[in-house]
Short mmCIF file of C-alpha atoms in Angstrom, two decimals:
data_model
loop_
_atom_site.label_atom_id
_atom_site.label_comp_id
_atom_site.label_asym_id
_atom_site.label_seq_id
_atom_site.Cartn_x
_atom_site.Cartn_y
_atom_site.Cartn_z
CA UNK K 27 22.20 29.90 -32.95
CA UNK K 28 22.44 32.28 -29.22
CA UNK K 29 21.47 30.07 -25.68
CA UNK K 30 21.78 32.02 -22.23
CA UNK K 31 22.75 29.47 -19.70
CA UNK K 32 21.47 29.98 -16.56
CA UNK K 33 23.42 27.99 -13.45
CA UNK K 34 20.80 28.49 -10.40
CA UNK K 35 21.85 29.71 -7.01
CA UNK K 36 20.21 32.25 -5.04
CA UNK K 37 22.87 33.61 -3.67
CA UNK K 38 25.37 33.40 -6.65
CA UNK K 39 23.31 32.36 -10.01
CA UNK K 40 25.48 31.96 -13.07
CA UNK K 41 24.69 33.74 -16.54
CA UNK K 42 26.36 33.20 -18.88
CA UNK K 43 25.91 33.65 -23.37
CA UNK K 44 26.83 32.01 -26.76
CA UNK K 45 26.91 31.75 -30.19
CA UNK K 46 26.87 28.86 -32.25
CA UNK K 47 29.71 29.31 -35.07
CA UNK K 48 30.62 27.20 -38.49
CA UNK K 49 31.73 23.93 -37.47
CA UNK K 50 31.35 22.87 -34.62
CA UNK K 51 32.99 26.00 -32.38
CA UNK K 52 31.47 28.39 -29.75
CA UNK K 53 32.40 31.95 -28.72
CA UNK K 54 31.62 33.72 -25.76
CA UNK K 55 28.87 36.82 -25.77
CA UNK K 56 29.40 37.35 -22.12
CA UNK K 57 29.45 35.83 -19.19
CA UNK K 58 28.85 36.86 -15.04
CA UNK K 59 27.28 36.76 -11.66
CA UNK K 60 23.47 37.28 -10.78
CA UNK K 61 23.93 37.67 -6.89
CA UNK K 62 21.24 38.62 -3.90
CA UNK K 63 22.37 40.31 -0.41
CA UNK K 64 22.36 36.06 1.61
CA UNK K 65 20.86 38.75 4.16
CA UNK K 66 17.73 39.94 2.62
CA UNK K 67 14.39 38.48 3.19
CA UNK K 68 13.74 35.60 0.26
CA UNK K 69 10.98 37.24 -0.97
CA UNK K 70 13.42 39.87 -2.22
CA UNK K 71 16.27 38.38 -2.94
CA UNK K 72 14.31 36.28 -6.02
CA UNK K 73 13.43 39.24 -6.74
CA UNK K 74 16.14 40.67 -7.39
CA UNK K 75 17.55 37.38 -8.90
CA UNK K 76 14.07 38.17 -11.56
CA UNK K 77 15.26 41.30 -12.52
CA UNK K 78 18.40 40.88 -13.19
CA UNK K 79 17.41 37.61 -15.62
CA UNK K 80 14.97 39.87 -17.20
CA UNK K 81 17.55 42.10 -18.30
CA UNK K 82 20.57 39.70 -19.55
CA UNK K 83 16.92 37.97 -21.57
CA UNK K 84 16.25 41.34 -22.95
CA UNK K 85 19.92 42.82 -23.67
CA UNK K 86 20.96 39.14 -25.77
CA UNK K 87 18.02 37.72 -27.00
CA UNK K 88 19.20 34.82 -26.92
CA UNK K 89 17.30 31.67 -29.03
CA UNK K 90 17.06 29.42 -26.47
CA UNK K 91 17.26 29.08 -22.69
CA UNK K 92 19.89 26.96 -21.35
CA UNK K 93 18.81 25.90 -17.61
CA UNK K 94 20.40 23.05 -14.39
CA UNK K 95 18.35 20.45 -14.38
CA UNK K 96 17.33 20.52 -9.88
CA UNK K 97 17.67 17.82 -8.18
CA UNK K 98 15.64 17.64 -5.32
CA UNK K 99 18.23 15.17 -3.67
CA UNK K 100 20.78 17.13 -3.09
CA UNK K 101 22.21 20.32 -0.99
CA UNK K 102 19.26 20.00 1.65
CA UNK K 103 20.13 23.54 2.80
CA UNK K 104 20.09 25.66 -0.60
CA UNK K 105 18.13 23.77 -3.05
CA UNK K 106 15.07 25.07 -2.83
CA UNK K 107 16.30 28.43 -3.34
CA UNK K 108 17.80 26.75 -6.53
CA UNK K 109 14.89 25.85 -7.24
CA UNK K 110 13.28 29.00 -7.37
CA UNK K 111 15.71 30.51 -9.38
CA UNK K 112 15.59 27.88 -11.74
CA UNK K 113 11.65 28.78 -12.20
CA UNK K 114 12.78 32.52 -12.79
CA UNK K 115 14.90 31.73 -14.87
CA UNK K 116 12.42 28.88 -17.12
CA UNK K 117 9.10 31.86 -16.58
CA UNK K 118 11.35 34.79 -17.91
CA UNK K 119 12.30 32.64 -21.33
CA UNK K 120 8.21 31.66 -21.48
CA UNK K 121 6.98 34.91 -20.75
CA UNK K 122 9.45 35.63 -23.75
CA UNK K 123 8.77 33.10 -25.85
CA UNK K 124 12.37 31.57 -25.73
CA UNK K 125 12.09 27.28 -25.58
CA UNK K 126 14.07 26.71 -21.94
CA UNK K 127 15.97 23.48 -22.54
CA UNK K 128 17.26 21.42 -18.88
CA UNK K 129 20.61 19.29 -19.57
CA UNK K 130 22.00 17.18 -15.52
CA UNK K 131 25.01 18.34 -14.23
CA UNK K 132 25.97 15.45 -15.78
CA UNK K 133 25.35 15.51 -19.76
CA UNK K 134 26.83 19.06 -19.07
CA UNK K 135 30.13 17.86 -17.58
CA UNK K 136 30.42 15.51 -19.66
CA UNK K 137 29.80 16.66 -23.53
CA UNK K 138 32.27 19.46 -22.34
CA UNK K 139 34.39 16.93 -19.95
CA UNK K 140 34.32 13.85 -21.88
CA UNK K 141 33.73 13.14 -18.43
CA UNK K 142 30.09 12.69 -16.84
CA UNK K 143 32.56 12.92 -13.73
CA UNK K 144 34.66 16.08 -14.05
CA UNK K 145 35.93 18.28 -11.85
CA UNK K 146 34.80 22.82 -11.29
CA UNK K 147 38.10 22.45 -12.23
CA UNK K 148 38.51 20.88 -15.11
CA UNK K 149 35.00 22.14 -16.60
CA UNK K 150 37.05 25.77 -15.94
CA UNK K 151 39.55 24.51 -17.73
CA UNK K 152 37.52 23.31 -20.85
CA UNK K 153 35.37 26.07 -20.95
CA UNK K 154 38.34 28.80 -21.16
CA UNK K 155 39.90 26.47 -24.31
CA UNK K 156 36.90 25.54 -26.64
CA UNK K 157 35.71 29.32 -25.82
CA UNK K 158 39.54 30.56 -26.48
CA UNK K 159 39.20 32.67 -23.67
CA UNK K 160 43.05 33.82 -21.75
CA UNK K 161 42.03 32.75 -18.37
CA UNK K 162 39.31 30.28 -17.39
CA UNK K 163 36.40 31.98 -16.45
CA UNK K 164 35.35 32.27 -12.61
CA UNK K 165 33.22 31.87 -10.32
CA UNK K 166 33.01 28.27 -10.97
CA UNK K 167 29.26 29.83 -11.54
CA UNK K 168 30.07 31.57 -14.67
CA UNK K 169 31.90 28.45 -15.71
CA UNK K 170 29.34 26.42 -14.99
CA UNK K 171 26.74 28.29 -16.85
CA UNK K 172 28.54 28.65 -19.99
CA UNK K 173 29.21 25.19 -20.38
CA UNK K 174 24.97 24.71 -19.90
CA UNK K 175 24.85 27.09 -22.85
CA UNK K 176 28.45 24.64 -24.53
CA UNK K 177 26.38 21.92 -23.73
CA UNK K 178 22.88 22.50 -25.42
CA UNK K 179 24.71 23.83 -28.95
CA UNK K 180 26.13 20.55 -29.21
CA UNK K 181 23.53 18.63 -27.51
CA UNK K 182 22.19 15.21 -30.20
CA UNK K 183 19.59 16.06 -32.68
CA UNK K 184 16.62 15.77 -31.40
CA UNK K 185 17.41 16.00 -27.89
CA UNK K 186 15.85 20.14 -27.74
CA UNK K 187 15.31 19.17 -24.63
CA UNK K 188 16.56 16.99 -21.38
CA UNK K 189 14.20 15.11 -19.94
CA UNK K 190 10.66 13.67 -22.30
CA UNK K 191 8.00 16.36 -20.02
CA UNK K 192 10.22 19.09 -21.35
CA UNK K 193 10.24 17.94 -24.99
CA UNK K 194 8.68 20.81 -26.75
CA UNK K 195 5.58 19.66 -29.31
CA UNK K 196 5.95 20.66 -33.22
CA UNK K 197 3.65 23.60 -32.37
CA UNK K 198 4.61 24.94 -29.21
CA UNK K 199 8.56 24.88 -31.41
CA UNK K 200 7.02 26.78 -34.76
CA UNK K 201 5.45 29.03 -32.38
CA UNK K 202 8.35 30.01 -30.12
CA UNK K 203 10.33 30.34 -33.93
CA UNK K 204 7.97 32.60 -35.24
CA UNK K 205 7.51 34.85 -31.84
CA UNK K 206 11.69 35.02 -31.61
CA UNK K 207 11.73 36.56 -35.41
CA UNK K 208 9.03 38.31 -34.45
CA UNK K 209 11.09 39.81 -31.53
CA UNK K 210 14.17 39.72 -32.57
CA UNK K 211 13.74 41.44 -36.42
CA UNK K 212 12.92 45.65 -35.44
CA UNK K 213 16.29 45.26 -32.72
CA UNK K 214 18.72 44.83 -35.45
CA UNK K 215 18.57 48.18 -36.42
CA UNK K 216 19.80 49.82 -34.15
CA UNK K 217 23.60 49.26 -33.43
CA UNK K 218 22.54 50.11 -29.86
CA UNK K 219 18.90 49.89 -29.09
CA UNK K 220 17.39 49.98 -26.13
CA UNK K 221 17.38 47.95 -23.27
CA UNK K 222 13.36 47.38 -23.75
CA UNK K 223 12.94 47.89 -27.17
CA UNK K 224 12.45 44.44 -28.13
CA UNK K 225 10.00 43.86 -25.98
CA UNK E 28 -5.99 43.65 6.46
CA UNK E 29 -6.40 41.56 3.61
CA UNK E 30 -4.34 38.60 2.75
CA UNK E 31 -4.19 36.01 0.24
CA UNK E 32 -3.22 32.67 1.32
CA UNK E 33 -1.16 30.55 -1.20
CA UNK E 34 -0.76 27.56 -1.78
CA UNK E 35 1.84 25.96 -3.88
CA UNK E 36 1.49 23.28 -6.46
CA UNK E 37 2.04 23.15 -10.24
CA UNK E 38 -0.31 20.75 -11.03
CA UNK E 39 -2.87 22.37 -8.45
CA UNK E 40 -2.07 25.99 -6.38
CA UNK E 41 -5.06 27.19 -3.44
CA UNK E 42 -5.38 30.45 -3.93
CA UNK E 43 -7.72 32.17 -1.01
CA UNK E 44 -8.14 36.27 -0.21
CA UNK E 45 -9.37 36.51 3.71
CA UNK E 46 -10.27 39.75 5.17
CA UNK E 47 -9.47 40.75 8.25
CA UNK E 48 -12.97 42.62 10.28
CA UNK E 49 -13.13 43.64 13.82
CA UNK E 50 -12.69 41.13 17.03
CA UNK E 51 -10.79 38.59 15.47
CA UNK E 52 -13.05 37.56 13.21
CA UNK E 53 -12.34 36.85 9.02
CA UNK E 54 -14.63 37.80 5.56
CA UNK E 55 -14.07 35.15 3.07
CA UNK E 56 -13.29 37.25 -0.43
CA UNK E 57 -12.72 35.07 -2.91
CA UNK E 58 -11.49 31.48 -3.52
CA UNK E 59 -10.02 29.60 -6.11
CA UNK E 60 -7.34 26.74 -7.14
CA UNK E 61 -4.89 27.85 -10.48
CA UNK E 62 -4.37 24.44 -12.27
CA UNK E 63 -1.42 24.27 -14.90
CA UNK E 64 -1.51 21.48 -17.26
CA UNK E 65 0.85 18.23 -16.74
CA UNK E 66 1.30 16.94 -19.76
CA UNK E 67 2.93 20.21 -20.90
CA UNK E 68 6.18 21.42 -20.44
CA UNK E 69 7.75 22.91 -17.27
CA UNK E 70 7.92 26.02 -18.83
CA UNK E 71 5.02 27.04 -19.90
CA UNK E 72 3.41 25.08 -16.87
CA UNK E 73 5.02 27.52 -14.87
CA UNK E 74 4.25 30.82 -17.58
CA UNK E 75 0.13 29.74 -17.22
CA UNK E 76 0.39 29.77 -13.08
CA UNK E 77 2.72 33.24 -12.71
CA UNK E 78 0.23 34.98 -15.21
CA UNK E 79 -2.78 33.75 -13.15
CA UNK E 80 -0.73 34.47 -10.17
CA UNK E 81 -0.56 38.06 -11.44
CA UNK E 82 -4.17 38.05 -11.92
CA UNK E 83 -4.76 37.21 -8.50
CA UNK E 84 -2.73 39.90 -6.84
CA UNK E 85 -3.71 42.73 -8.97
CA UNK E 86 -7.47 42.27 -8.68
CA UNK E 87 -7.58 41.79 -5.08
CA UNK E 88 -4.57 43.78 -3.76
CA UNK E 89 -3.40 42.38 -0.97
CA UNK E 90 -2.07 43.96 2.40
CA UNK E 91 0.05 40.42 2.75
CA UNK E 92 0.64 37.53 0.03
CA UNK E 93 0.50 35.02 3.02
CA UNK E 94 2.79 31.88 1.25
CA UNK E 95 3.13 28.01 2.83
CA UNK E 96 6.79 27.31 3.58
CA UNK E 97 8.17 23.90 1.27
CA UNK E 98 10.50 21.53 2.88
CA UNK E 99 12.95 19.64 0.80
CA UNK E 100 12.85 16.34 3.14
CA UNK E 101 8.65 16.16 1.64
CA UNK E 102 7.26 14.65 -1.66
CA UNK E 103 10.12 14.57 -2.95
CA UNK E 104 9.00 13.71 -6.44
CA UNK E 105 6.23 17.23 -6.46
CA UNK E 106 9.55 19.09 -4.62
CA UNK E 107 10.44 20.87 -6.85
CA UNK E 108 7.85 22.36 -8.96
CA UNK E 109 6.33 23.24 -5.36
CA UNK E 110 9.51 24.63 -4.45
CA UNK E 111 9.48 26.87 -8.10
CA UNK E 112 5.43 27.94 -7.59
CA UNK E 113 6.22 29.42 -3.96
CA UNK E 114 8.25 31.48 -5.15
CA UNK E 115 6.76 32.09 -8.22
CA UNK E 116 4.15 33.88 -5.75
CA UNK E 117 7.07 35.39 -4.02
CA UNK E 118 8.31 37.13 -6.57
CA UNK E 119 4.69 38.26 -7.78
CA UNK E 120 3.99 40.16 -4.59
CA UNK E 121 7.49 41.32 -4.85
CA UNK E 122 7.49 43.20 -7.69
CA UNK E 123 4.03 44.80 -6.24
CA UNK E 124 5.56 46.14 -3.59
CA UNK E 125 3.91 43.56 -0.62
CA UNK E 126 5.08 42.13 2.03
CA UNK E 127 5.60 38.50 1.60
CA UNK E 128 5.05 36.54 5.24
CA UNK E 129 5.81 31.82 4.91
CA UNK E 130 3.48 29.80 7.15
CA UNK E 131 5.08 25.94 7.96
CA UNK E 132 1.71 23.93 7.35
CA UNK E 133 2.28 22.86 11.41
CA UNK E 134 1.95 26.53 12.04
CA UNK E 135 -0.85 26.80 10.01
CA UNK E 136 -2.44 23.78 11.18
CA UNK E 137 -2.23 25.11 15.10
CA UNK E 138 -4.16 28.37 14.13
CA UNK E 139 -7.27 27.05 12.51
CA UNK E 140 -7.25 23.25 14.66
CA UNK E 141 -5.86 23.45 17.56
CA UNK E 142 -3.60 21.31 16.59
CA UNK E 143 -1.31 21.37 14.70
CA UNK E 144 -1.14 17.55 13.60
CA UNK E 145 -4.60 18.15 12.74
CA UNK E 146 -6.42 15.59 9.06
CA UNK E 147 -6.90 17.63 5.74
CA UNK E 148 -10.70 17.01 6.57
CA UNK E 149 -10.70 18.73 9.65
CA UNK E 150 -8.21 22.18 8.09
CA UNK E 151 -11.66 22.01 5.69
CA UNK E 152 -14.28 22.42 8.77
CA UNK E 153 -12.44 24.54 10.96
CA UNK E 154 -12.24 26.80 7.63
CA UNK E 155 -15.89 26.20 6.91
CA UNK E 156 -16.27 27.70 9.99
CA UNK E 157 -14.21 30.16 11.06
CA UNK E 158 -15.45 32.12 7.79
CA UNK E 159 -19.23 30.88 7.43
CA UNK E 160 -19.19 29.66 4.26
CA UNK E 161 -21.90 27.31 3.43
CA UNK E 162 -19.86 24.11 2.78
CA UNK E 163 -16.16 23.65 3.42
CA UNK E 164 -13.91 25.19 0.73
CA UNK E 165 -12.81 21.42 -1.95
CA UNK E 166 -10.32 21.22 -3.26
CA UNK E 167 -8.31 20.78 -0.30
CA UNK E 168 -5.18 22.94 -1.68
CA UNK E 169 -8.53 25.97 -1.76
CA UNK E 170 -9.14 25.09 2.23
CA UNK E 171 -5.42 25.23 3.02
CA UNK E 172 -5.28 28.11 0.35
CA UNK E 173 -8.08 30.30 3.39
CA UNK E 174 -6.12 28.92 6.68
CA UNK E 175 -3.37 30.15 5.57
CA UNK E 176 -4.81 34.23 4.24
CA UNK E 177 -6.38 32.83 8.31
CA UNK E 178 -3.20 31.91 10.62
CA UNK E 179 -1.61 35.04 8.85
CA UNK E 180 -4.31 37.17 10.21
CA UNK E 181 -4.22 35.58 13.49
CA UNK E 182 -0.82 35.20 13.92
CA UNK E 183 0.71 36.37 17.42
CA UNK E 184 2.30 39.62 17.30
CA UNK E 185 5.70 40.65 16.08
CA UNK E 186 4.68 37.32 13.95
CA UNK E 187 5.00 38.70 10.87
CA UNK E 188 6.85 36.61 8.38
CA UNK E 189 7.36 33.47 9.60
CA UNK E 190 11.03 32.92 10.10
CA UNK E 191 13.67 34.92 11.55
CA UNK E 192 15.29 34.44 7.37
CA UNK E 193 11.15 36.33 6.69
CA UNK E 194 11.54 38.77 8.78
CA UNK E 195 11.18 42.83 7.54
CA UNK E 196 12.89 45.28 8.27
CA UNK E 197 11.73 47.88 10.05
CA UNK E 198 12.35 50.10 7.20
CA UNK E 199 11.31 47.33 4.25
CA UNK E 200 8.07 47.37 6.21
CA UNK E 201 7.39 51.03 6.82
CA UNK E 202 8.47 51.34 3.19
CA UNK E 203 6.07 48.21 1.22
CA UNK E 204 3.09 50.31 3.79
CA UNK E 205 3.18 53.48 1.92
CA UNK E 206 3.51 51.56 -1.36
CA UNK E 207 0.66 49.88 -0.74
CA UNK E 208 -1.26 53.19 0.28
CA UNK E 209 -0.65 54.87 -2.66
CA UNK E 210 -1.30 51.90 -4.86
CA UNK E 211 -4.50 51.66 -3.73
CA UNK E 212 -5.60 55.12 -3.03
CA UNK E 213 -6.63 55.69 -6.56
CA UNK E 214 -8.37 52.58 -7.58
CA UNK E 215 -10.54 52.89 -4.19
CA UNK E 216 -12.84 55.04 -6.30
CA UNK E 217 -14.00 53.47 -9.52
CA UNK E 218 -16.79 50.79 -8.29
CA UNK E 219 -14.96 48.40 -10.47
CA UNK E 220 -11.92 48.99 -11.94
CA UNK E 221 -10.44 47.20 -14.59
CA UNK E 222 -7.94 44.26 -13.51
CA UNK E 223 -4.29 46.31 -13.69
CA UNK E 224 -5.28 49.97 -13.23
CA UNK E 225 -4.35 49.48 -9.67
CA UNK E 226 -0.47 48.81 -11.36
#
């Protein structure tokens, strides 16, 4: 299973792709940060992020997109942009028939460090260790995106989605899996297919 | 000038298209409400709204999209979905090179009723009167979308955008206008072109 983790943000949006390996191990595929210019208008900033999220999805064809669940009560100054970028990630996944999972920051910290109140540095160190990286992923947004992806891989059975309102029905899951399988099959043959060949 | 007003919401998103006429008059082109099923997962709900917003933009080819500015401190229970839908409307416009304007609820009420603290019914009655409609537009979301569009048509000179962070630069405006002109020209010839012919 391949998971794209998205730590949403308008100025910096962390993105990380992780594959599951046998024996509860995970492997880094790609990690990065999508940035938008704080001096630009919000609509153009959101467009920049939306286009790059599209590119990440088309380049890596994840089985699931795991997005950090955004709460209204946190960081009033930036929460609107964060919520909007989370929404763009969800729509980008849904357009491609890729299921979306939401995980809270506490769930992510607990999954990778054992404590729901771990600090940023502890998350970075654990992500480094879990993925066998030479250095901790930086900035923190990149590490958080990888931590989200790992959290999703290691979620308890039955917890595909982070909350009751986001549970997929069996029909939705089957549909998504079938569409995913059909979409991935032809893209696997060429070693380096054009970016949008799988759509 | 043609304005598409968007009153964002995940369960009900008001959309209204208004054309300016000479002498500070305005004409209704189309109005409606985009709905998504509260029982569905958030990603699929957002996808439904995104697709319908795309259809409104492609069907009516507005010169500007006016979106209600969402504040983090209001309606904590629904603000995330509202913010996300506002973000989708902004990205849908930006993808087409259509400028986006944000107006606060107070600006809208003041523009159409003369009072920034007017009630929903007063806004509905004024929208009915200003557009010469036989009945007030219902539900309130539809009336609010039309009020947003009217507010934008009647904005004070220089106030293209609702806030300092959303001001378009002269270059952005010129680019958007040129792209808009190029895009609309071929679509004008047929009386009823296919919906996506103008893309």
